[in-house]
Amino acid sequence: MAARTDLFQSPDYYGVDELLTDEQKLIRESVRAYVKKEISPIIEDYAQRAEFPVQVVKQLGELGCFGPTIPAEYGGGGLDYTSYGLMMQELERGDSGIRSTASVQGSLVMFPIFAYGDEAQRKKFLPRLASGEWLGCFGLTEPDHGSNPAGMTTNIKDHGDHVLLNGAKMWISNAPYAQVAIVWARDEHDDIRGVIVERGMEGFTTPTTHGKWSLRASATGELVFDNVKLPKENILPNIKGLKGPLGCLTKARYGIAWGALGAAMDCYDTALRYSKERIQFDRPIGGFQLQQKKLAEMITEITKAQLLVWRLGKLMDEGKATPQQVSMAKRNSCEIATWIARDARQMLGGMGITGEYSIMRHMMNLESVITYEGTHDVQLLITGMDITGLNAFT
């Protein structure tokens, strides 16, 4: 397939750029330039072949996209949360699977080691993960327990100087290529604990998930543990219970709130350009009322979402953001991105389903993004419980 020229121009109808610092804009531009040079020309081909472009792992490490909010002493960027969000926006503008690789590494692998681990674990794992030397994955979802992680059956049992890990996780991004897995399991006291599983440990396998119509350029797999002998120094010491994995998911959902917005921007930008070039009935289709309605609604929703995630970034930096606020932003960005992709696809007619344009790939990817790290309905109920004080989950 011929490489596609990336002509993306970022929409900014309300001058949101004026709210960003020069450093934040520079970070965004560096990631945008990377996506245009390294991702856009190859990503359709990799998605069509359902193959993960493994070379991006090192590239993302060099660019500083792994754990950008982790302190520099551990290999992270020491950046603010708005900078992190802008990075995720630009990566997902290229492809949701590429952003997923970075989100998992930073929010679901590096963050728990930094927040819940000890100094030895931080020094051993974080610099290698930050540089892209190692890729990580996050094991929470199980074959029978997705939206209800409290039902997990994966377990660890004490055997003196080590524990034995048994169970399985599925729908795990990065799994087939990961050297490190952060896995959540029940101990004999029924406490949920986080453990660090390393590639090569006997009884640990990562079968690849085949046949996906979504996130085709991202590697997905299972984590299978058959009496995996795990040294006790691989247990995260500073956390017990569901608040451990849920704290990681809050960070990941924050990245998705920005990321899905990037996919929406790309679909809008593609449809806008096409509407000016495509001639039907002797005029550009952008001159027809129905097409202008679609475009006007797209830019309205993008603008509202830009302001929402920008404010959320400020709250994150101040340590004031609640998990419920993050859920609202994740849900909103995913919702607008999915319907913007669908409307943009319609505007391109038959061309919209081809790999010549990015829209259909975004559309399929977003069906995963709207589901993972908490489904669309679960995010809604998190907000509902927050405003009513009543739990609809049980």
Short mmCIF file of C-alpha atoms in Angstrom, two decimals:
data_model
loop_
_atom_site.label_atom_id
_atom_site.label_comp_id
_atom_site.label_asym_id
_atom_site.label_seq_id
_atom_site.Cartn_x
_atom_site.Cartn_y
_atom_site.Cartn_z
CA MET A 1 0.00 0.00 0.00
CA ALA A 2 1.34 3.46 -0.93
CA ALA A 3 2.39 5.65 1.98
CA ARG A 4 -0.19 8.29 2.80
CA THR A 5 0.93 11.93 3.00
CA ASP A 6 -0.07 13.41 6.36
CA LEU A 7 -1.58 16.87 5.78
CA PHE A 8 -3.09 17.24 9.27
CA GLN A 9 -3.77 20.73 10.58
CA SER A 10 -4.88 20.98 14.20
CA PRO A 11 -8.32 22.56 14.75
CA ASP A 12 -8.40 25.29 17.41
CA TYR A 13 -11.63 27.24 17.07
CA TYR A 14 -11.46 28.92 20.48
CA GLY A 15 -7.75 29.76 20.64
CA VAL A 16 -7.08 27.06 23.24
CA ASP A 17 -3.41 27.24 22.26
CA GLU A 18 -3.22 30.52 24.18
CA LEU A 19 -3.86 28.53 27.37
CA LEU A 20 -0.77 26.39 26.77
CA THR A 21 2.79 27.22 27.78
CA ASP A 22 5.57 27.46 25.20
CA GLU A 23 7.02 24.20 26.56
CA GLN A 24 3.68 22.40 26.20
CA LYS A 25 3.34 23.57 22.60
CA LEU A 26 6.92 22.51 21.84
CA ILE A 27 6.25 19.03 23.27
CA ARG A 28 3.08 18.73 21.20
CA GLU A 29 4.90 19.81 18.03
CA SER A 30 7.71 17.30 18.56
CA VAL A 31 5.23 14.42 18.92
CA ARG A 32 3.16 15.70 15.97
CA ALA A 33 6.27 15.83 13.79
CA TYR A 34 7.19 12.29 14.88
CA VAL A 35 3.70 11.00 13.99
CA LYS A 36 3.81 12.66 10.55
CA LYS A 37 7.28 11.25 9.81
CA GLU A 38 7.23 7.77 11.37
CA ILE A 39 3.60 6.71 12.00
CA SER A 40 1.31 8.09 9.28
CA PRO A 41 3.33 6.72 6.31
CA ILE A 42 3.32 3.14 7.65
CA ILE A 43 0.29 2.71 9.90
CA GLU A 44 -2.34 1.79 7.27
CA ASP A 45 -0.13 -1.00 5.98
CA TYR A 46 0.51 -2.38 9.48
CA ALA A 47 -3.20 -2.16 10.35
CA GLN A 48 -4.22 -3.93 7.15
CA ARG A 49 -1.74 -6.72 7.94
CA ALA A 50 -2.73 -6.75 11.65
CA GLU A 51 0.91 -6.37 12.62
CA PHE A 52 2.47 -4.36 15.46
CA PRO A 53 5.26 -1.99 14.31
CA VAL A 54 7.64 -3.07 17.04
CA GLN A 55 10.20 -0.41 16.07
CA VAL A 56 7.95 2.27 17.62
CA VAL A 57 8.77 1.06 21.15
CA LYS A 58 12.33 2.38 21.02
CA GLN A 59 11.17 5.50 19.14
CA LEU A 60 8.54 6.33 21.76
CA GLY A 61 11.13 5.84 24.50
CA GLU A 62 13.57 8.22 22.80
CA LEU A 63 10.78 10.76 22.31
CA GLY A 64 9.91 10.69 26.03
CA CYS A 65 6.38 9.32 25.58
CA PHE A 66 6.83 6.59 28.21
CA GLY A 67 6.06 7.81 31.72
CA PRO A 68 6.39 11.55 30.96
CA THR A 69 5.06 12.48 34.43
CA ILE A 70 7.46 10.10 36.24
CA PRO A 71 10.41 11.97 37.85
CA ALA A 72 13.53 12.31 35.72
CA GLU A 73 15.66 10.41 38.27
CA TYR A 74 13.84 7.23 37.21
CA GLY A 75 14.08 7.95 33.48
CA GLY A 76 10.74 9.77 33.17
CA GLY A 77 10.18 13.26 31.82
CA GLY A 78 9.11 14.99 35.04
CA LEU A 79 6.46 16.79 33.00
CA ASP A 80 3.03 18.16 33.91
CA TYR A 81 -0.21 16.37 33.08
CA THR A 82 -1.23 18.72 30.28
CA SER A 83 2.02 17.91 28.46
CA TYR A 84 1.28 14.21 28.95
CA GLY A 85 -2.23 14.70 27.59
CA LEU A 86 -0.97 16.56 24.51
CA MET A 87 1.45 13.70 23.82
CA MET A 88 -1.39 11.18 23.95
CA GLN A 89 -3.58 13.40 21.75
CA GLU A 90 -0.92 13.51 19.04
CA LEU A 91 -0.13 9.78 19.22
CA GLU A 92 -3.79 8.79 18.91
CA ARG A 93 -4.24 11.27 16.12
CA GLY A 94 -1.83 8.90 14.36
CA ASP A 95 -3.38 5.67 15.66
CA SER A 96 -5.16 4.51 18.82
CA GLY A 97 -2.95 1.42 19.00
CA ILE A 98 0.23 3.50 19.15
CA ARG A 99 -1.26 5.65 21.92
CA SER A 100 -2.34 2.47 23.73
CA THR A 101 1.26 1.25 23.72
CA ALA A 102 2.37 4.50 25.39
CA SER A 103 -0.60 4.70 27.77
CA VAL A 104 -0.09 1.18 29.06
CA GLN A 105 3.64 1.72 29.52
CA GLY A 106 3.25 5.01 31.42
CA SER A 107 -0.04 4.80 33.30
CA LEU A 108 -0.44 1.07 33.90
CA VAL A 109 3.14 -0.21 34.27
CA MET A 110 5.48 2.64 35.25
CA PHE A 111 2.97 4.48 37.45
CA PRO A 112 2.21 1.51 39.78
CA ILE A 113 5.91 0.66 40.10
CA PHE A 114 6.62 4.30 40.98
CA ALA A 115 3.60 4.80 43.29
CA TYR A 116 3.25 1.36 44.88
CA GLY A 117 6.74 -0.13 44.52
CA ASP A 118 9.89 0.18 46.62
CA GLU A 119 13.12 1.92 45.67
CA ALA A 120 14.78 -1.28 44.43
CA GLN A 121 11.84 -1.98 42.10
CA ARG A 122 11.83 1.61 40.83
CA LYS A 123 15.55 1.55 40.03
CA LYS A 124 15.43 -1.88 38.41
CA PHE A 125 12.41 -1.41 36.15
CA LEU A 126 11.59 2.26 35.51
CA PRO A 127 14.67 3.41 33.54
CA ARG A 128 14.45 0.41 31.20
CA LEU A 129 10.72 0.95 30.66
CA ALA A 130 11.19 4.71 30.13
CA SER A 131 13.83 4.20 27.45
CA GLY A 132 11.82 1.59 25.54
CA GLU A 133 14.44 -1.10 26.22
CA TRP A 134 11.62 -2.99 27.93
CA LEU A 135 7.92 -3.00 27.05
CA GLY A 136 5.35 -3.58 29.80
CA CYS A 137 1.74 -4.71 30.09
CA PHE A 138 -1.02 -4.61 32.73
CA GLY A 139 -3.01 -7.67 33.79
CA LEU A 140 -6.37 -6.92 35.39
CA THR A 141 -9.16 -8.12 33.03
CA GLU A 142 -9.90 -11.84 33.23
CA PRO A 143 -11.86 -14.15 30.91
CA ASP A 144 -14.85 -14.05 33.29
CA HIS A 145 -14.28 -10.70 35.02
CA GLY A 146 -14.09 -7.49 33.00
CA SER A 147 -16.16 -4.65 34.42
CA ASN A 148 -16.21 -6.42 37.82
CA PRO A 149 -12.51 -6.71 38.77
CA ALA A 150 -13.49 -7.58 42.34
CA GLY A 151 -14.48 -11.01 41.03
CA MET A 152 -10.93 -11.89 39.95
CA THR A 153 -9.75 -15.45 40.49
CA THR A 154 -6.03 -15.09 39.60
CA ASN A 155 -4.21 -15.81 42.86
CA ILE A 156 -0.89 -16.00 44.68
CA LYS A 157 -0.06 -18.51 47.43
CA ASP A 158 2.80 -18.13 49.92
CA HIS A 159 5.66 -20.64 49.64
CA GLY A 160 8.24 -19.19 52.02
CA ASP A 161 10.74 -17.12 50.02
CA HIS A 162 8.42 -16.96 46.98
CA VAL A 163 4.77 -17.08 45.96
CA LEU A 164 3.10 -19.25 43.32
CA LEU A 165 0.98 -17.34 40.81
CA ASN A 166 -1.92 -19.04 39.00
CA GLY A 167 -4.66 -17.73 36.73
CA ALA A 168 -5.19 -15.92 33.44
CA LYS A 169 -5.79 -12.43 32.09
CA MET A 170 -7.10 -11.45 28.67
CA TRP A 171 -7.41 -8.47 26.29
CA ILE A 172 -3.95 -7.34 27.39
CA SER A 173 -2.33 -4.64 25.22
CA ASN A 174 1.42 -5.15 24.59
CA ALA A 175 1.30 -8.69 26.08
CA PRO A 176 2.95 -10.61 23.22
CA TYR A 177 6.00 -8.32 23.25
CA ALA A 178 6.19 -7.34 26.93
CA GLN A 179 9.21 -8.10 29.11
CA VAL A 180 7.34 -7.01 32.24
CA ALA A 181 3.72 -7.52 33.38
CA ILE A 182 2.02 -5.76 36.30
CA VAL A 183 -0.48 -8.37 37.42
CA TRP A 184 -3.25 -8.12 40.02
CA ALA A 185 -4.03 -11.25 42.03
CA ARG A 186 -5.68 -12.37 45.26
CA ASP A 187 -3.52 -13.56 48.15
CA GLU A 188 -4.54 -16.07 50.82
CA HIS A 189 -5.99 -13.28 52.97
CA ASP A 190 -8.29 -12.35 50.04
CA ASP A 191 -6.36 -9.08 49.54
CA ILE A 192 -5.75 -7.95 45.97
CA ARG A 193 -2.00 -7.50 45.44
CA GLY A 194 0.09 -6.20 42.56
CA VAL A 195 3.02 -8.34 41.39
CA ILE A 196 5.73 -7.84 38.76
CA VAL A 197 6.00 -10.82 36.42
CA GLU A 198 9.04 -11.00 34.13
CA ARG A 199 9.39 -12.59 30.71
CA GLY A 200 11.17 -15.93 30.97
CA MET A 201 9.69 -16.98 34.30
CA GLU A 202 8.68 -20.64 34.04
CA GLY A 203 4.95 -21.16 33.56
CA PHE A 204 4.36 -17.62 32.22
CA THR A 205 3.04 -17.43 28.62
CA THR A 206 1.48 -14.67 26.50
CA PRO A 207 -0.61 -16.11 23.64
CA THR A 208 -1.45 -13.53 20.96
CA THR A 209 -5.10 -12.58 20.35
CA HIS A 210 -5.88 -12.99 16.63
CA GLY A 211 -8.86 -11.98 14.49
CA LYS A 212 -9.37 -8.43 15.80
CA TRP A 213 -11.19 -5.86 13.64
CA SER A 214 -10.03 -3.09 15.98
CA LEU A 215 -6.58 -1.91 17.17
CA ARG A 216 -5.10 -4.05 14.42
CA ALA A 217 -1.70 -2.32 14.61
CA SER A 218 -1.53 -2.95 18.37
CA ALA A 219 -0.36 -6.22 19.91
CA THR A 220 -3.01 -7.83 22.15
CA GLY A 221 -2.75 -11.10 24.02
CA GLU A 222 -3.45 -13.16 27.10
CA LEU A 223 -1.37 -13.65 30.22
CA VAL A 224 -1.38 -17.25 31.45
CA PHE A 225 0.17 -18.22 34.80
CA ASP A 226 0.73 -21.90 35.53
CA ASN A 227 2.47 -22.19 38.92
CA VAL A 228 4.73 -19.23 38.19
CA LYS A 229 7.38 -19.03 40.93
CA LEU A 230 7.61 -15.35 41.86
CA PRO A 231 10.23 -13.99 44.30
CA LYS A 232 8.68 -11.92 47.08
CA GLU A 233 10.71 -8.87 46.04
CA ASN A 234 8.44 -8.78 42.94
CA ILE A 235 5.37 -7.97 45.06
CA LEU A 236 4.44 -4.26 45.11
CA PRO A 237 4.69 -3.53 48.86
CA ASN A 238 2.82 -0.24 49.20
CA ILE A 239 -0.70 -1.14 48.10
CA LYS A 240 -3.46 -3.61 48.94
CA GLY A 241 -6.98 -3.88 47.56
CA LEU A 242 -8.79 -2.68 44.45
CA LYS A 243 -7.64 0.91 44.94
CA GLY A 244 -4.29 -0.22 43.47
CA PRO A 245 -5.48 -1.16 39.98
CA LEU A 246 -8.24 1.47 40.03
CA GLY A 247 -5.64 4.18 40.70
CA CYS A 248 -3.77 3.01 37.60
CA LEU A 249 -6.98 3.05 35.54
CA THR A 250 -7.63 6.67 36.54
CA LYS A 251 -4.26 7.64 35.05
CA ALA A 252 -4.94 5.61 31.90
CA ARG A 253 -8.43 7.10 31.48
CA TYR A 254 -6.91 10.56 31.71
CA GLY A 255 -4.61 9.75 28.78
CA ILE A 256 -7.53 8.34 26.79
CA ALA A 257 -9.56 11.53 27.36
CA TRP A 258 -6.87 13.42 25.45
CA GLY A 259 -6.09 10.58 23.06
CA ALA A 260 -9.60 9.96 21.72
CA LEU A 261 -9.82 13.69 21.07
CA GLY A 262 -6.81 13.33 18.77
CA ALA A 263 -8.63 10.68 16.72
CA ALA A 264 -11.66 12.99 16.52
CA MET A 265 -9.45 15.85 15.29
CA ASP A 266 -7.94 13.67 12.57
CA CYS A 267 -11.35 12.55 11.30
CA TYR A 268 -12.66 16.14 11.31
CA ASP A 269 -9.56 17.48 9.55
CA THR A 270 -9.80 14.77 6.89
CA ALA A 271 -13.52 15.39 6.28
CA LEU A 272 -13.07 19.17 6.16
CA ARG A 273 -10.30 18.92 3.55
CA TYR A 274 -12.25 16.37 1.51
CA SER A 275 -15.38 18.56 1.56
CA LYS A 276 -13.48 21.37 -0.14
CA GLU A 277 -11.97 19.12 -2.82
CA ARG A 278 -14.78 16.70 -3.69
CA ILE A 279 -17.00 18.05 -6.49
CA GLN A 280 -20.59 16.83 -6.88
CA PHE A 281 -23.43 18.60 -8.70
CA ASP A 282 -20.80 21.05 -10.06
CA ARG A 283 -19.66 22.33 -6.67
CA PRO A 284 -17.59 21.27 -3.64
CA ILE A 285 -19.71 19.15 -1.29
CA GLY A 286 -18.64 21.46 1.57
CA GLY A 287 -21.02 24.03 0.08
CA PHE A 288 -24.10 21.92 0.86
CA GLN A 289 -26.04 22.54 4.05
CA LEU A 290 -26.03 18.95 5.33
CA GLN A 291 -22.25 18.69 5.03
CA GLN A 292 -21.76 22.04 6.76
CA LYS A 293 -24.07 20.88 9.57
CA LYS A 294 -21.87 17.81 10.11
CA LEU A 295 -18.65 19.83 10.11
CA ALA A 296 -20.07 22.55 12.38
CA GLU A 297 -21.23 19.98 14.93
CA MET A 298 -17.85 18.22 14.79
CA ILE A 299 -15.83 21.36 15.53
CA THR A 300 -18.28 22.34 18.28
CA GLU A 301 -17.83 19.03 20.10
CA ILE A 302 -14.05 19.06 19.57
CA THR A 303 -13.87 22.57 21.04
CA LYS A 304 -15.93 21.61 24.09
CA ALA A 305 -13.76 18.52 24.63
CA GLN A 306 -10.54 20.57 24.27
CA LEU A 307 -11.67 22.88 27.06
CA LEU A 308 -12.77 19.93 29.23
CA VAL A 309 -9.45 18.07 29.01
CA TRP A 310 -7.43 21.27 29.41
CA ARG A 311 -9.24 22.06 32.67
CA LEU A 312 -8.83 18.44 33.79
CA GLY A 313 -5.09 18.70 33.15
CA LYS A 314 -4.90 21.75 35.43
CA LEU A 315 -6.81 19.87 38.14
CA MET A 316 -4.47 16.87 37.78
CA ASP A 317 -1.42 19.12 38.19
CA GLU A 318 -2.92 20.64 41.33
CA GLY A 319 -3.76 17.20 42.76
CA LYS A 320 -7.46 18.11 42.80
CA ALA A 321 -8.85 15.93 40.00
CA THR A 322 -11.18 13.17 41.14
CA PRO A 323 -11.46 9.75 39.44
CA GLN A 324 -15.06 10.67 38.68
CA GLN A 325 -14.00 13.80 36.79
CA VAL A 326 -11.54 11.71 34.80
CA SER A 327 -14.31 9.22 33.96
CA MET A 328 -16.50 12.03 32.66
CA ALA A 329 -13.74 13.25 30.34
CA LYS A 330 -12.89 9.74 29.12
CA ARG A 331 -16.51 9.04 28.32
CA ASN A 332 -17.08 12.39 26.61
CA SER A 333 -14.02 12.18 24.38
CA CYS A 334 -14.81 8.60 23.35
CA GLU A 335 -18.42 9.47 22.61
CA ILE A 336 -17.70 12.47 20.42
CA ALA A 337 -14.82 10.70 18.66
CA THR A 338 -16.97 7.70 17.70
CA TRP A 339 -19.75 9.76 16.15
CA ILE A 340 -17.34 12.23 14.50
CA ALA A 341 -15.60 9.24 12.90
CA ARG A 342 -18.95 7.90 11.71
CA ASP A 343 -20.12 11.24 10.26
CA ALA A 344 -16.73 11.85 8.66
CA ARG A 345 -16.88 8.40 7.04
CA GLN A 346 -20.27 9.26 5.55
CA MET A 347 -18.96 12.53 4.16
CA LEU A 348 -16.25 10.64 2.26
CA GLY A 349 -18.79 8.21 0.79
CA GLY A 350 -17.19 5.06 -0.56
CA MET A 351 -13.69 6.50 -0.18
CA GLY A 352 -14.29 6.57 3.56
CA ILE A 353 -13.98 2.80 3.88
CA THR A 354 -10.60 2.59 2.13
CA GLY A 355 -7.13 2.69 3.63
CA GLU A 356 -6.36 5.74 1.53
CA TYR A 357 -7.89 7.73 4.38
CA SER A 358 -7.51 7.21 8.13
CA ILE A 359 -11.19 7.46 9.09
CA MET A 360 -12.32 3.83 8.92
CA ARG A 361 -9.24 2.73 10.89
CA HIS A 362 -10.00 5.33 13.58
CA MET A 363 -13.64 4.24 13.58
CA MET A 364 -12.72 0.61 14.22
CA ASN A 365 -10.07 1.51 16.80
CA LEU A 366 -12.47 3.69 18.75
CA GLU A 367 -14.79 0.73 19.28
CA SER A 368 -12.05 -0.64 21.56
CA VAL A 369 -11.16 2.71 23.12
CA ILE A 370 -14.79 3.32 24.12
CA THR A 371 -14.77 -0.08 25.88
CA TYR A 372 -11.39 -0.54 27.53
CA GLU A 373 -10.24 0.97 30.85
CA GLY A 374 -13.92 0.97 31.84
CA THR A 375 -16.78 0.63 29.36
CA HIS A 376 -18.86 3.58 28.19
CA ASP A 377 -21.76 2.59 30.45
CA VAL A 378 -19.52 2.05 33.47
CA GLN A 379 -18.05 5.57 33.08
CA LEU A 380 -21.62 6.91 33.04
CA LEU A 381 -22.51 5.06 36.24
CA ILE A 382 -19.35 6.36 37.95
CA THR A 383 -20.64 9.89 37.31
CA GLY A 384 -24.15 8.86 38.31
CA MET A 385 -22.99 7.46 41.64
CA ASP A 386 -20.89 10.57 42.27
CA ILE A 387 -23.79 13.00 41.81
CA THR A 388 -26.51 10.93 43.53
CA GLY A 389 -24.53 9.11 46.20
CA LEU A 390 -26.36 5.91 45.16
CA ASN A 391 -24.52 2.81 43.86
CA ALA A 392 -26.07 1.34 40.70
CA PHE A 393 -23.35 -1.31 40.33
CA THR A 394 -24.64 -3.68 43.01
#
